[in-house]
Coordinates of C-alpha atoms in Angstrom, one line a residue:
Chain A
X1 CA 5.6 -1.1 15.2
X2 CA 1.8 -1.2 15.1
X3 CA 0.6 -4.7 14.3
X4 CA -2.6 -5.0 12.2
X5 CA -4.5 -8.3 12.5
X6 CA -7.2 -9.2 10.1
X7 CA -9.9 -11.8 10.3
X8 CA -10.8 -14.0 8.7
X9 CA -7.9 -14.6 6.4
X10 CA -10.2 -16.4 4.0
X11 CA -13.8 -15.4 3.3
X12 CA -15.9 -17.6 1.0
X13 CA -19.0 -15.6 0.0
X14 CA -22.2 -16.1 -1.9
X15 CA -22.9 -13.5 -4.6
X16 CA -25.5 -11.1 -3.5
X17 CA -24.8 -11.8 0.2
X18 CA -23.0 -9.5 2.7
X19 CA -19.5 -9.9 3.8
X20 CA -17.5 -8.4 6.7
X21 CA -13.8 -8.2 7.4
X22 CA -12.3 -7.3 10.8
X23 CA -9.1 -5.4 11.4
X24 CA -7.6 -5.0 14.8
X25 CA -4.5 -3.0 15.8
X26 CA -2.1 -3.6 18.6
X27 CA -2.6 0.0 19.8
X28 CA -4.6 3.0 19.0
X29 CA -3.2 5.3 16.3
X30 CA -5.0 8.7 16.4
X31 CA -2.8 11.3 14.7
X32 CA -2.0 14.6 16.3
X33 CA -4.3 16.2 13.8
X34 CA -7.2 14.2 15.2
X35 CA -7.6 11.8 12.3
X36 CA -7.2 8.0 12.5
X37 CA -5.4 7.0 9.3
X38 CA -6.9 3.6 8.8
X39 CA -7.4 2.7 5.2
X40 CA -8.7 -0.3 3.3
X41 CA -7.2 -1.5 0.0
X42 CA -8.5 -4.0 -2.6
X43 CA -6.2 -6.1 -4.7
X44 CA -7.9 -8.0 -7.5
X45 CA -6.2 -11.0 -9.0
X46 CA -3.2 -9.9 -11.1
X47 CA -3.7 -6.2 -10.4
X48 CA -2.0 -3.5 -8.3
X49 CA -3.8 -2.6 -5.1
X50 CA -6.2 0.3 -4.9
X51 CA -7.6 2.2 -2.0
X52 CA -11.3 1.8 -1.3
X53 CA -11.8 3.5 2.1
X54 CA -9.7 6.2 3.7
X55 CA -9.7 7.4 7.3
X56 CA -11.9 4.6 8.6
X57 CA -15.1 5.3 6.7
X58 CA -14.6 7.6 3.7
X59 CA -15.1 5.9 0.3
X60 CA -12.5 6.8 -2.3
X61 CA -13.8 8.3 -5.6
X62 CA -15.5 5.7 -7.8
X63 CA -15.9 3.1 -5.1
X64 CA -19.4 1.6 -5.1
X65 CA -21.5 2.4 -2.1
X66 CA -21.9 -1.3 -1.2
X67 CA -18.5 -0.8 0.4
X68 CA -18.5 0.8 3.9
X69 CA -16.0 1.2 6.7
X70 CA -16.4 1.7 10.4
X71 CA -14.7 1.4 13.7
X72 CA -12.7 3.3 16.2
X73 CA -9.8 2.8 18.7
X74 CA -8.3 -0.5 17.8
X75 CA -11.3 -2.2 16.0
X76 CA -12.2 -1.6 12.4
X77 CA -14.5 -3.2 9.9
X78 CA -15.0 -3.3 6.2
X79 CA -18.4 -4.4 5.0
X80 CA -19.7 -5.3 1.6
X81 CA -23.4 -5.1 1.5
X82 CA -24.0 -7.4 -1.4
X83 CA -20.9 -9.1 -2.9
X84 CA -20.5 -8.9 -6.6
X85 CA -18.2 -11.0 -8.8
X86 CA -15.9 -8.0 -9.3
X87 CA -15.3 -7.9 -5.6
X88 CA -13.2 -11.0 -5.6
X89 CA -9.7 -10.4 -4.4
X90 CA -7.6 -9.7 -1.3
X91 CA -8.5 -6.9 1.1
X92 CA -5.9 -5.2 3.3
X93 CA -6.3 -2.7 6.1
X94 CA -3.4 -0.4 6.7
X95 CA -2.5 2.1 9.4
X96 CA -0.9 5.3 8.1
X97 CA -0.6 7.3 11.3
X98 CA 2.7 6.2 12.7
X99 CA 5.9 5.2 11.0
X100 CA 6.4 2.5 9.8
X101 CA 3.1 2.2 8.1
X102 CA 1.8 -1.3 8.5
X103 CA -0.7 -3.5 6.6
X104 CA -2.8 -6.4 7.9
X105 CA -2.1 -9.8 6.5
X106 CA -4.9 -9.6 4.0
X107 CA -8.3 -11.3 3.7
X108 CA -9.0 -13.3 0.5
X109 CA -12.6 -13.0 -0.6
X110 CA -13.6 -15.8 -2.9
X111 CA -16.8 -17.2 -4.2
X112 CA -18.3 -20.1 -2.2
Chain B
X1 CA -3.9 10.0 -17.6
X2 CA -1.9 9.0 -14.6
X3 CA 1.0 6.6 -15.1
X4 CA 3.6 5.2 -12.7
X5 CA 6.0 2.9 -14.5
X6 CA 8.6 1.0 -12.5
X7 CA 11.7 -0.5 -13.9
X8 CA 15.0 -2.0 -12.8
X9 CA 13.8 -5.3 -11.4
X10 CA 15.5 -8.6 -12.2
X11 CA 17.5 -11.4 -10.8
X12 CA 20.4 -10.5 -8.5
X13 CA 22.6 -12.5 -6.2
X14 CA 22.5 -12.2 -2.4
X15 CA 24.6 -9.3 -1.2
X16 CA 24.5 -7.4 -4.4
X17 CA 22.7 -4.2 -5.3
X18 CA 19.9 -3.0 -7.5
X19 CA 18.3 0.3 -8.2
X20 CA 14.6 0.6 -9.1
X21 CA 13.1 3.6 -10.9
X22 CA 9.6 4.8 -11.2
X23 CA 8.7 7.4 -13.8
X24 CA 5.5 9.3 -13.1
X25 CA 3.2 11.2 -15.4
X26 CA -0.3 12.7 -15.2
X27 CA 0.0 14.5 -11.9
X28 CA 2.3 17.1 -10.4
X29 CA 4.9 14.7 -9.0
X30 CA 6.8 17.4 -7.1
X31 CA 3.8 18.1 -4.9
X32 CA 3.4 14.7 -3.4
X33 CA 5.2 12.3 -1.1
X34 CA 5.9 9.0 -2.7
X35 CA 6.1 5.4 -1.4
X36 CA 7.5 2.0 -2.2
X37 CA 5.4 -1.0 -1.2
X38 CA 6.5 -4.6 -1.9
X39 CA 4.7 -7.9 -2.1
X40 CA 6.6 -11.2 -1.8
X41 CA 5.3 -14.0 -4.1
X42 CA 2.0 -15.2 -2.9
X43 CA 2.2 -13.0 0.2
X44 CA 0.7 -9.7 1.5
X45 CA 1.6 -6.1 1.1
X46 CA 4.6 -4.6 3.0
X47 CA 5.2 -0.9 3.2
X48 CA 8.9 -0.2 2.5
X49 CA 9.7 3.5 2.4
X50 CA 8.4 7.0 1.8
X51 CA 10.0 10.3 0.7
X52 CA 8.5 13.7 1.1
X53 CA 7.7 15.9 -1.9
X54 CA 10.9 17.9 -1.6
X55 CA 13.0 14.8 -0.9
X56 CA 14.2 16.0 2.5
X57 CA 12.3 13.6 4.7
X58 CA 12.4 9.8 4.4
X59 CA 11.2 6.9 6.5
X60 CA 11.9 3.2 6.1
X61 CA 10.5 -0.1 7.3
X62 CA 12.8 -1.8 9.9
X63 CA 13.4 -4.7 7.5
X64 CA 15.2 -2.4 5.0
X65 CA 16.6 0.4 7.1
X66 CA 20.3 0.9 6.5
X67 CA 20.2 -1.2 3.3
X68 CA 17.7 0.6 1.1
X69 CA 17.7 4.3 0.1
X70 CA 14.7 6.1 -1.3
X71 CA 15.3 9.2 -3.4
X72 CA 13.7 11.3 -6.1
X73 CA 14.4 13.7 -9.0
X74 CA 11.6 16.1 -9.3
X75 CA 13.0 17.5 -12.6
X76 CA 12.7 14.0 -14.1
X77 CA 9.4 13.0 -12.4
X78 CA 11.3 10.0 -11.1
X79 CA 11.3 8.0 -7.9
X80 CA 14.2 5.7 -7.0
X81 CA 14.9 2.9 -4.6
X82 CA 18.5 1.9 -4.2
X83 CA 18.7 -1.6 -2.7
X84 CA 22.0 -2.7 -1.2
X85 CA 23.0 -5.9 0.6
X86 CA 20.1 -7.7 -0.9
X87 CA 18.7 -10.8 0.8
X88 CA 16.5 -13.7 -0.3
X89 CA 13.7 -12.2 1.7
X90 CA 13.8 -9.1 -0.4
X91 CA 12.4 -11.1 -3.3
X92 CA 9.1 -9.3 -4.2
X93 CA 7.2 -7.2 -6.6
X94 CA 8.0 -3.6 -5.8
X95 CA 5.3 -1.0 -6.4
X96 CA 5.8 2.7 -6.4
X97 CA 2.7 4.4 -5.1
X98 CA 1.2 7.8 -4.3
X99 CA -0.9 6.9 -1.2
X100 CA -0.6 9.9 1.1
X101 CA -3.9 10.9 2.6
X102 CA -3.3 14.4 4.0
X103 CA -5.8 17.2 3.6
X104 CA -8.6 16.2 1.3
X105 CA -7.0 12.8 0.7
X106 CA -6.3 12.9 -3.0
X107 CA -6.7 9.7 -5.1
X108 CA -4.1 7.0 -4.7
X109 CA -2.0 5.8 -7.7
X110 CA 0.1 2.7 -8.1
X111 CA 2.4 1.4 -10.7
X112 CA 2.2 -2.1 -12.1
X113 CA 5.2 -3.3 -10.1
X114 CA 8.6 -4.6 -10.9
X115 CA 9.8 -8.0 -9.8
X116 CA 13.1 -8.4 -7.9
X117 CA 14.4 -11.9 -7.3
X118 CA 17.3 -12.4 -5.0
X119 CA 18.9 -15.8 -5.7
X120 CA 22.2 -17.4 -6.2

């Protein structure tokens, strides 16, 4: 199984400041169709998860442009340009190329 | 309006069985693969299983393989998860989700989750 490792696991942030979460995989996972199915999910307190970014860098519909994803190979990053109060929650990366799909441990973003 | 409504959770003894259901509305259920994802109390997300749109292809996480069975009834817009030989470590909120990202990567949808507690 592909292991997804996120850092940090806890990220205290100041509102209005940037934030960055790293996700590293135990191996590369480029699909035979040429895509790398690396997605980012947000889970706000008490809510179900929702996808923010798909295939490394594509924002899902309705996701604010302060969220961006980047990376390649085994190193990926989610960035929030200016953290807002509604961004508080846990963020997960997930690889969806090879079975079984695997999530990172999650990064809890909280107000400093 | 898209809705995914899970049911069937509850308290069950170790070694017993439980069947979860997820009734879907608001999108063409029969066109999409469907997943179960779980979350143990205070823990992260764990992908559990997937079933293809026509029900023929299934994949499972190693932790549930041989004990859980995913199925669907497209005539009833319903996804199922049959859970046998339950263990304490299966205690979690179970979400049904439409999270495939093929083609143009359509929106993801999640249910609100149903809690399964395995305890004697």
